[in-house]
Short mmCIF file of C-alpha atoms and ligand atoms in Angstrom, two decimals:
data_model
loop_
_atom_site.label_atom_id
_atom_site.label_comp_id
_atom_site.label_asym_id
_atom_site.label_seq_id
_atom_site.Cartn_x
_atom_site.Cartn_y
_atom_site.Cartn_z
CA UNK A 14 109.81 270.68 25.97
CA UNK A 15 107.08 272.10 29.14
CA UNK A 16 107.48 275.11 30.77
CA UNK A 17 107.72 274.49 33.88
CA UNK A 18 107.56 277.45 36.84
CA UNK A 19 109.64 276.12 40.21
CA UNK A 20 108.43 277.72 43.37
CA UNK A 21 110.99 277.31 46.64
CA UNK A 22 114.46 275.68 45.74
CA UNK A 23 115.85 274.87 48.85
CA UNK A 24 117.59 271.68 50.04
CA UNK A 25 114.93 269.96 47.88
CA UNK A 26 113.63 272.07 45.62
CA UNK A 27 117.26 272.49 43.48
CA UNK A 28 118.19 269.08 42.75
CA UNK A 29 114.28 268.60 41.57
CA UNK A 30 114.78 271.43 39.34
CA UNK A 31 117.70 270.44 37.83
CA UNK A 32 117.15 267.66 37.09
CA UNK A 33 114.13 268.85 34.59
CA UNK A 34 116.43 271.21 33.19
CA UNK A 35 118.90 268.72 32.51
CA UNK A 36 116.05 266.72 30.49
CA UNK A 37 115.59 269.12 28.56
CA UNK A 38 112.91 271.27 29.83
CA UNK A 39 112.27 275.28 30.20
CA UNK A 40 112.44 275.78 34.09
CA UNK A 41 111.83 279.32 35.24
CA UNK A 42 113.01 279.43 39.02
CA UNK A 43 111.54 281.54 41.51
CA UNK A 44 112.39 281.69 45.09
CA UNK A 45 112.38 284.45 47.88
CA UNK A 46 116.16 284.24 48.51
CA UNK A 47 118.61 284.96 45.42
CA UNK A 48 121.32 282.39 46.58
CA UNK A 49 118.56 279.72 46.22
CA UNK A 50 117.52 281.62 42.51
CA UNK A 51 121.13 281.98 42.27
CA UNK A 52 122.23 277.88 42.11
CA UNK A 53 119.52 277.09 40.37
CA UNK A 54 120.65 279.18 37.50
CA UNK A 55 123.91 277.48 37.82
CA UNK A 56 122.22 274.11 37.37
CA UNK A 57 120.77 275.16 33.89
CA UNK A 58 117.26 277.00 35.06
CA UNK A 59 116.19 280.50 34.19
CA UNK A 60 115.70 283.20 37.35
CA UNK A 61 112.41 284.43 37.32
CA UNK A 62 112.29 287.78 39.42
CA UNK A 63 108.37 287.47 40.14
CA UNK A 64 105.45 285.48 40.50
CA UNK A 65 104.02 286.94 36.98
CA UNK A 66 107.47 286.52 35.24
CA UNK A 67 108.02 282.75 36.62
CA UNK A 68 104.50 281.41 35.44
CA UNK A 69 102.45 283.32 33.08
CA UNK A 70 103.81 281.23 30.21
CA UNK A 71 104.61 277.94 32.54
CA UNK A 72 102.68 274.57 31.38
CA UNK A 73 103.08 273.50 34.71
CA UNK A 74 104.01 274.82 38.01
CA UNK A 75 105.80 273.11 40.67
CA UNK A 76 106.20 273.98 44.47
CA UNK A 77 108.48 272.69 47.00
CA UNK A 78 108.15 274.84 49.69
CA UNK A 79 108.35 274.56 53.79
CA UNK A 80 104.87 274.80 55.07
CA UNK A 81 101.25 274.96 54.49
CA UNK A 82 100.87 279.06 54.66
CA UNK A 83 103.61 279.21 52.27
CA UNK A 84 101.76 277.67 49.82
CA UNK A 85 98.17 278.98 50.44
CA UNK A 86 100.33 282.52 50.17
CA UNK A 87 101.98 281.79 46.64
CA UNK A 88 98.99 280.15 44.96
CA UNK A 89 96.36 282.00 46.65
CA UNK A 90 97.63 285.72 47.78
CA UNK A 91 96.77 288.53 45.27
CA UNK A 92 99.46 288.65 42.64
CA UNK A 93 100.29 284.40 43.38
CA UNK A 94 100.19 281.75 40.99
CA UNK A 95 96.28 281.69 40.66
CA UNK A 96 96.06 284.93 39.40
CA UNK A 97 99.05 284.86 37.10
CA UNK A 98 98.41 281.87 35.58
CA UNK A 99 96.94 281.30 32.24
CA UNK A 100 94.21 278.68 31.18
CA UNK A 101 95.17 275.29 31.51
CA UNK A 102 97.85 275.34 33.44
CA UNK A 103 98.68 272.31 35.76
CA UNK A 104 100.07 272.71 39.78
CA UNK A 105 101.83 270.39 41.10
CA UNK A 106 102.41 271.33 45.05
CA UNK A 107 105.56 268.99 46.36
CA UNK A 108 105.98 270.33 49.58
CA UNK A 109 104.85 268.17 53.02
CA UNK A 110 101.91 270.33 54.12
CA UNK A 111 98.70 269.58 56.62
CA UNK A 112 96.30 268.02 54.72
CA UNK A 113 93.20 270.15 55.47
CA UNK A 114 95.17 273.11 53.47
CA UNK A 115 96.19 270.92 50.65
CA UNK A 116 92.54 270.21 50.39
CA UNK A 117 91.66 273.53 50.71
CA UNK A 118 94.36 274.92 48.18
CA UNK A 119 93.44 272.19 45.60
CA UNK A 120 89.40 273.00 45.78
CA UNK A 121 90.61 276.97 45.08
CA UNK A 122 92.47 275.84 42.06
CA UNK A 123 89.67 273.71 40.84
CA UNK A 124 87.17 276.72 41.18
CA UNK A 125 89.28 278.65 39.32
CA UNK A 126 89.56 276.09 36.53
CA UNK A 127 92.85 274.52 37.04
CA UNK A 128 93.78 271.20 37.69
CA UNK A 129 95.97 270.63 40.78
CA UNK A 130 97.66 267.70 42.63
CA UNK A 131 99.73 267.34 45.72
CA UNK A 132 102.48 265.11 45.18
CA UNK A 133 104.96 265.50 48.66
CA UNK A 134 107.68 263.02 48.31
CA UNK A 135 109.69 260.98 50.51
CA UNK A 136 113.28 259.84 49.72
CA UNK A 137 115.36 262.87 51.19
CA UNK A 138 118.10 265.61 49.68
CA UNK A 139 119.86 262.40 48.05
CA UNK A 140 116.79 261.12 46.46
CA UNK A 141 116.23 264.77 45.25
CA UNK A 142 119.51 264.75 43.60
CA UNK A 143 119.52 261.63 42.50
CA UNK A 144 116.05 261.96 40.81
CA UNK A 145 115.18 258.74 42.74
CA UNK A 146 112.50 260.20 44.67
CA UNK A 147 109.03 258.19 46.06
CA UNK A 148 105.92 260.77 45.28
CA UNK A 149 102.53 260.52 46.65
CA UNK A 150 99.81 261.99 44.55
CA UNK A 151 96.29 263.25 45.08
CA UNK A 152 94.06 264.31 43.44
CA UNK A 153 92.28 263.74 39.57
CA UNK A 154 93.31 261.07 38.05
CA UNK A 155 93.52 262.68 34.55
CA UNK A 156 95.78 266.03 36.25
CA UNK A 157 98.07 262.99 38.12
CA UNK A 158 98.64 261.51 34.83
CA UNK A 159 99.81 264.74 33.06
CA UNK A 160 101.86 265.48 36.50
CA UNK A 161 103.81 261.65 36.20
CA UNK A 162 105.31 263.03 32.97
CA UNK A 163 107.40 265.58 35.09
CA UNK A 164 107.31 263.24 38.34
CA UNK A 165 109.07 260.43 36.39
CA UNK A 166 112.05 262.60 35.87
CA UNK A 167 112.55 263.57 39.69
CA UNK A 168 112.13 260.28 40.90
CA UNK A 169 111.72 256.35 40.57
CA UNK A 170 108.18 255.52 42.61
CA UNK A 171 105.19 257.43 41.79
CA UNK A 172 102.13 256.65 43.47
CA UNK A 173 98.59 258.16 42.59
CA UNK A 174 96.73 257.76 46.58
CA UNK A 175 92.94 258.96 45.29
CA UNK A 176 91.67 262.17 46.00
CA UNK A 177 93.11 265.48 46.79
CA UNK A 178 95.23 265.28 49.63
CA UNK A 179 95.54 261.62 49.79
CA UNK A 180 99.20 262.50 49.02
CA UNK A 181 99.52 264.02 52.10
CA UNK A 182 98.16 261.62 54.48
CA UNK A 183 99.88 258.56 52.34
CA UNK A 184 103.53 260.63 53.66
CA UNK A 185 102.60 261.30 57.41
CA UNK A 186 100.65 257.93 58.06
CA UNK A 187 103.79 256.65 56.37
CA UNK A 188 106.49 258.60 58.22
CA UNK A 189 104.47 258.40 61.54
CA UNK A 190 105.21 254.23 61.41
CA UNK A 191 108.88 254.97 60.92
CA UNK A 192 108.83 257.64 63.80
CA UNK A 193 107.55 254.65 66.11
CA UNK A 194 109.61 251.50 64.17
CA UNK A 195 112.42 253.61 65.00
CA UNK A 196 111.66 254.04 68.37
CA UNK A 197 111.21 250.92 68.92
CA UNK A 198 114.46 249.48 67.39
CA UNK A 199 116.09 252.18 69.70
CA UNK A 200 114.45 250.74 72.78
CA UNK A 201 114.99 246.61 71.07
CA UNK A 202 118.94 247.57 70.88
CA UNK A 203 119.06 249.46 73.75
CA UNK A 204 117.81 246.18 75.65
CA UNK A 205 119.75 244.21 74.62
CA UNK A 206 122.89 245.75 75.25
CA UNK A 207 121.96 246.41 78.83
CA UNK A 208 121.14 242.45 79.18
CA UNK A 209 124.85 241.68 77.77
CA UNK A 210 124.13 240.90 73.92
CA UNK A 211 125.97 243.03 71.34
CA UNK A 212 124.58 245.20 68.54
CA UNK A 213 126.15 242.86 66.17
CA UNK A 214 124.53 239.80 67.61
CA UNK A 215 121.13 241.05 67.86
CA UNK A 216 121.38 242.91 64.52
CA UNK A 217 122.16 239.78 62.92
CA UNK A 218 119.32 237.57 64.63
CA UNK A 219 116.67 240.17 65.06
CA UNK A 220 116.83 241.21 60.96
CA UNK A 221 115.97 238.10 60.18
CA UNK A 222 113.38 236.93 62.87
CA UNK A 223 110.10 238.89 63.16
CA UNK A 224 111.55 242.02 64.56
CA UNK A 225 113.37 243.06 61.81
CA UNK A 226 112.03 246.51 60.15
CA UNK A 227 113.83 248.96 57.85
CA UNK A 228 114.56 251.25 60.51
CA UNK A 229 116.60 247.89 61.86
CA UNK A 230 117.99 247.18 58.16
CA UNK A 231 118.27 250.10 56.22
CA UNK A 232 119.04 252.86 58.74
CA UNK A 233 120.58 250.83 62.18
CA UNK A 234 119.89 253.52 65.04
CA UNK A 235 123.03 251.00 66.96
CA UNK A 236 126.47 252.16 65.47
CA UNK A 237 128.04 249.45 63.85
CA UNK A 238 125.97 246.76 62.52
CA UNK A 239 125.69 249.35 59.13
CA UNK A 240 128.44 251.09 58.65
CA UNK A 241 126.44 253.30 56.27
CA UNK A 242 124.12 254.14 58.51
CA UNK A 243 124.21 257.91 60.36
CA UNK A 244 124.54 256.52 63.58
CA UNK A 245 127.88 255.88 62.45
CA UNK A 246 128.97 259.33 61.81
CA UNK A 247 128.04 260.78 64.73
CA UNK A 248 124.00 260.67 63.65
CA UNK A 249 124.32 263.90 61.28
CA UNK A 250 121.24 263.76 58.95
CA UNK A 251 120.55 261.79 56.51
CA UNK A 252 116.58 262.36 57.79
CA UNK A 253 116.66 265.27 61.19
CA UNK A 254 114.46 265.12 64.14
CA UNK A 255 113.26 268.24 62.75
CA UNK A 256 111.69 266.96 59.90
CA UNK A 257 110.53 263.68 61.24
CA UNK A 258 108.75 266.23 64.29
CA UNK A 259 107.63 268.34 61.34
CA UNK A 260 105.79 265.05 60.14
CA UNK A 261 104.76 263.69 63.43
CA UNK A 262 102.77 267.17 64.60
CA UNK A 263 101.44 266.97 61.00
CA UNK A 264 99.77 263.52 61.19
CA UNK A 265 98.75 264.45 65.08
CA UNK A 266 96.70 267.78 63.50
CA UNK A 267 95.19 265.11 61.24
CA UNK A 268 94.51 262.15 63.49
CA UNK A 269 92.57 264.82 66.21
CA UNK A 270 90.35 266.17 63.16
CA UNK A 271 89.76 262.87 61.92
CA UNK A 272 88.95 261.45 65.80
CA UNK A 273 91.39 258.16 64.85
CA UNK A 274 93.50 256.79 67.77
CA UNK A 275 97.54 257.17 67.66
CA UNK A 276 98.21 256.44 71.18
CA UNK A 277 102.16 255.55 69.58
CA UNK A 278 101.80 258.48 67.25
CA UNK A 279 101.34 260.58 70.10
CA UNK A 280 104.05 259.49 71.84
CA UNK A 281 106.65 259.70 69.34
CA UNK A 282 105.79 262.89 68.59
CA UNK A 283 106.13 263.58 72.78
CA UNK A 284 109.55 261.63 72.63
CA UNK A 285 111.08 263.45 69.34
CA UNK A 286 109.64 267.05 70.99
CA UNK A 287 111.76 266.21 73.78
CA UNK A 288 114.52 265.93 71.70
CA UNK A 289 113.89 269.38 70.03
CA UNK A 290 113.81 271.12 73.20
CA UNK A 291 116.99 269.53 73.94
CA UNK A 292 118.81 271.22 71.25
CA UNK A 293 119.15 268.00 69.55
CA UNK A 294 116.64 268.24 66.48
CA UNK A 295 119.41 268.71 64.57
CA UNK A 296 120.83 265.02 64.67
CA UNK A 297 119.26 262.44 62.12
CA UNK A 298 115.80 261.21 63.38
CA UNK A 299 117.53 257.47 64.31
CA UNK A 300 120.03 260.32 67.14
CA UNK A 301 116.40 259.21 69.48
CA UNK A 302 118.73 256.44 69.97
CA UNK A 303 120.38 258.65 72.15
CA UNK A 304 117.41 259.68 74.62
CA UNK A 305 116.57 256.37 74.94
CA UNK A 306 119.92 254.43 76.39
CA UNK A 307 120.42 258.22 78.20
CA UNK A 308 123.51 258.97 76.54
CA UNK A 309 122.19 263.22 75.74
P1 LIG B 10 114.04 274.46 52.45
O1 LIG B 10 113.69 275.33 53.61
O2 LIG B 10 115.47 274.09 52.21
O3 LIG B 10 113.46 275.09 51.09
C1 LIG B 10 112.29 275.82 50.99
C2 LIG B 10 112.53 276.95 49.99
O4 LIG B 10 111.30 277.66 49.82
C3 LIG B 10 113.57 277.96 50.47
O5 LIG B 10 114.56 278.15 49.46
C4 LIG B 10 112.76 279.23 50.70
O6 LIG B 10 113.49 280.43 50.47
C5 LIG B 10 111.63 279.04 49.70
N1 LIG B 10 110.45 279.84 49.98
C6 LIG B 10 109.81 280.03 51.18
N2 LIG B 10 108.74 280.85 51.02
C7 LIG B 10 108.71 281.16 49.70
C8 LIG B 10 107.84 281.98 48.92
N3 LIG B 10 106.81 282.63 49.47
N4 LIG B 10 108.11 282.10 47.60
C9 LIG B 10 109.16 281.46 47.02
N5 LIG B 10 110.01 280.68 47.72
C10 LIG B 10 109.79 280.53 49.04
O7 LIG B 10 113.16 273.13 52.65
P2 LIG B 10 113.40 271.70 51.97
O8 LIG B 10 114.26 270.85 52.83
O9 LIG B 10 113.75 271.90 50.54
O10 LIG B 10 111.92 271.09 52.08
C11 LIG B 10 110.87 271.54 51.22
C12 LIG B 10 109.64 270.71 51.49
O11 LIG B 10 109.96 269.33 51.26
C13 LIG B 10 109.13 270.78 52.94
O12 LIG B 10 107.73 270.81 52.92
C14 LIG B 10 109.68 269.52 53.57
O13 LIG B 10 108.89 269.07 54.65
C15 LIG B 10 109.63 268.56 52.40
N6 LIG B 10 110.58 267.45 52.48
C16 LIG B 10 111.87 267.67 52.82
C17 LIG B 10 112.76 266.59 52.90
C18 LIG B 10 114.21 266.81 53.26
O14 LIG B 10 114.90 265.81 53.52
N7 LIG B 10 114.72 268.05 53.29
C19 LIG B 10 112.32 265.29 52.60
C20 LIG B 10 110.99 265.10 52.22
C21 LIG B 10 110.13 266.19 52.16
#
């Protein structure tokens, strides 16, 4: 059995948690809103009511948490994880944060003597629950390895990407190609339609002729063709424009620093900000279907 300390269990967060409980292991939750501590005691976890309580004893620590000055604060601020932690603890940071302050957070830990990985994940609330989630890792090899222990439990794909913060760019250069492939299905079935052919038709000769693409197969933006598909139900998330915009401004902050060219990045970040101010960042990410064949 690990002790394991669990920083943030929101949407995420809580079905990651529980599901180490439910194996068996010693999960001390912490979070700054009791509701959140709250479920995750009903899901077999101990409430931790500070920093100090939640990992002085932890093996490992775990974070799942909303943005990168969330986790510079509870790893770095005085009181955080570094200084409460004893010697040989591992971090594991899950959340999807810029990766010039996962770099930076990592090479803090690693001064201070402890081994740290980031490890965001893609695969959604379901996948969370589920313990089917896809995580990226960077980082040491050796602090991965003793991380996929843990990581094996919460999910089914686990990836070590190289160096610290490899993680990191692994999820937005990922999620920045399904930003566009979506887009682009949007604008393929959009087409279409206007030139007299059916979702149904195209569906079924476009997914299997070079245009096909999982935002095409596994997530249909065109209600009907998949009936599981949130276009279907009115496009309620599944994966919101929110997030995917979260992603998108993420990978633009990294693409400027590192001077590479997303000419298509950059304008499906433009097309899913329009969306947000809209209102409309609340529909799943595949709702851009929406501002394309001008039905907002
Ligand atoms: P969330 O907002 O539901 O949960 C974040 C939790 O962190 C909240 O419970 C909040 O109270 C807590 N928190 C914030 N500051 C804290 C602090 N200083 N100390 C302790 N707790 C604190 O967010 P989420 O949907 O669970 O997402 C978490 C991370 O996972 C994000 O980085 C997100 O981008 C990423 N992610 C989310 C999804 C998804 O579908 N929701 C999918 C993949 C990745």
């Amino acid at each position: 059995m690990t002790i394991i300390a669990f920083i943030g269990l929101g949407n995420m967060g809580i079905g990651m948690a529980s599901n180490l409980a439910k194996a068996g292991h010693d999960v001390r939750a912490l979070d700054i809103s009791s509701e959140a501590v709250a479920r995750a005691v009903e899901a077999g976890c101990r409430a931790a009511k500070d920093t100090r309580e939640a990992v002085s004893e932890a093996d490992v620590v775990i974070s799942m948490l909303p943005a990168g000055k969330h986790v510079r604060m509870v790893y770095e601020d005085d009181g955080g994880v570094f200084d409460n932690s004893r010697s040989g603890t591992l971090f594991v940071d899950c959340s999807t944060i810029d990766v010039a302050t996962a770099r930076a957070v990592i090479s803090a830990a690693e001064h201070k003597g402890f081994a740290m990985i980031d490890a965001p994940v893609s695969g959604g609330v379901g996948g969370a629950a589920a313990g089917t989630l896809t995580f990226m890792c960077g980082g040491q090899k050796e602090a991965f390895e003793r991380a996929k222990l843990l990581l094996d439990i919460m999910g089914k794909n686990v990836f070590h990407a190289g160096d610290a913060g490899n993680g990191q760019v692994a999820k937005i250069a990922n999620n920045m190609l399904l930003g566009i492939h979506m887009i682009g299905t949007c604008e393929a079935f959009n087409l279409a339609e206007r030139l007299g052919l059916d979702a149904q038709t195209f569906y079924d000769i476009s997914s299997t002729a070079s245009g096909q693409n999982w935002s095409m197969t596994s997530y249909c933006p065109a209600p009907g063709p998949l009936p599981s598909a949130p276009s279907n139900n009115g496009y309620k998330p599944g994966f919101s424009t929110a997030m995917m915009l979260k992603d998108l401004r993420l990978a633009q902050e990294a693409a400027t620093t590192a001077r590479a060219a997303t000419p298509l990045g950059t304008q499906a970040e433009a097309l899913y900000s329009l969306m947000e101010s809209m209102g409309k960042d609340d529909l799943d990410f595949s709702g851009i279907m929406k501002l394309i064949n001008g039905s907002i």
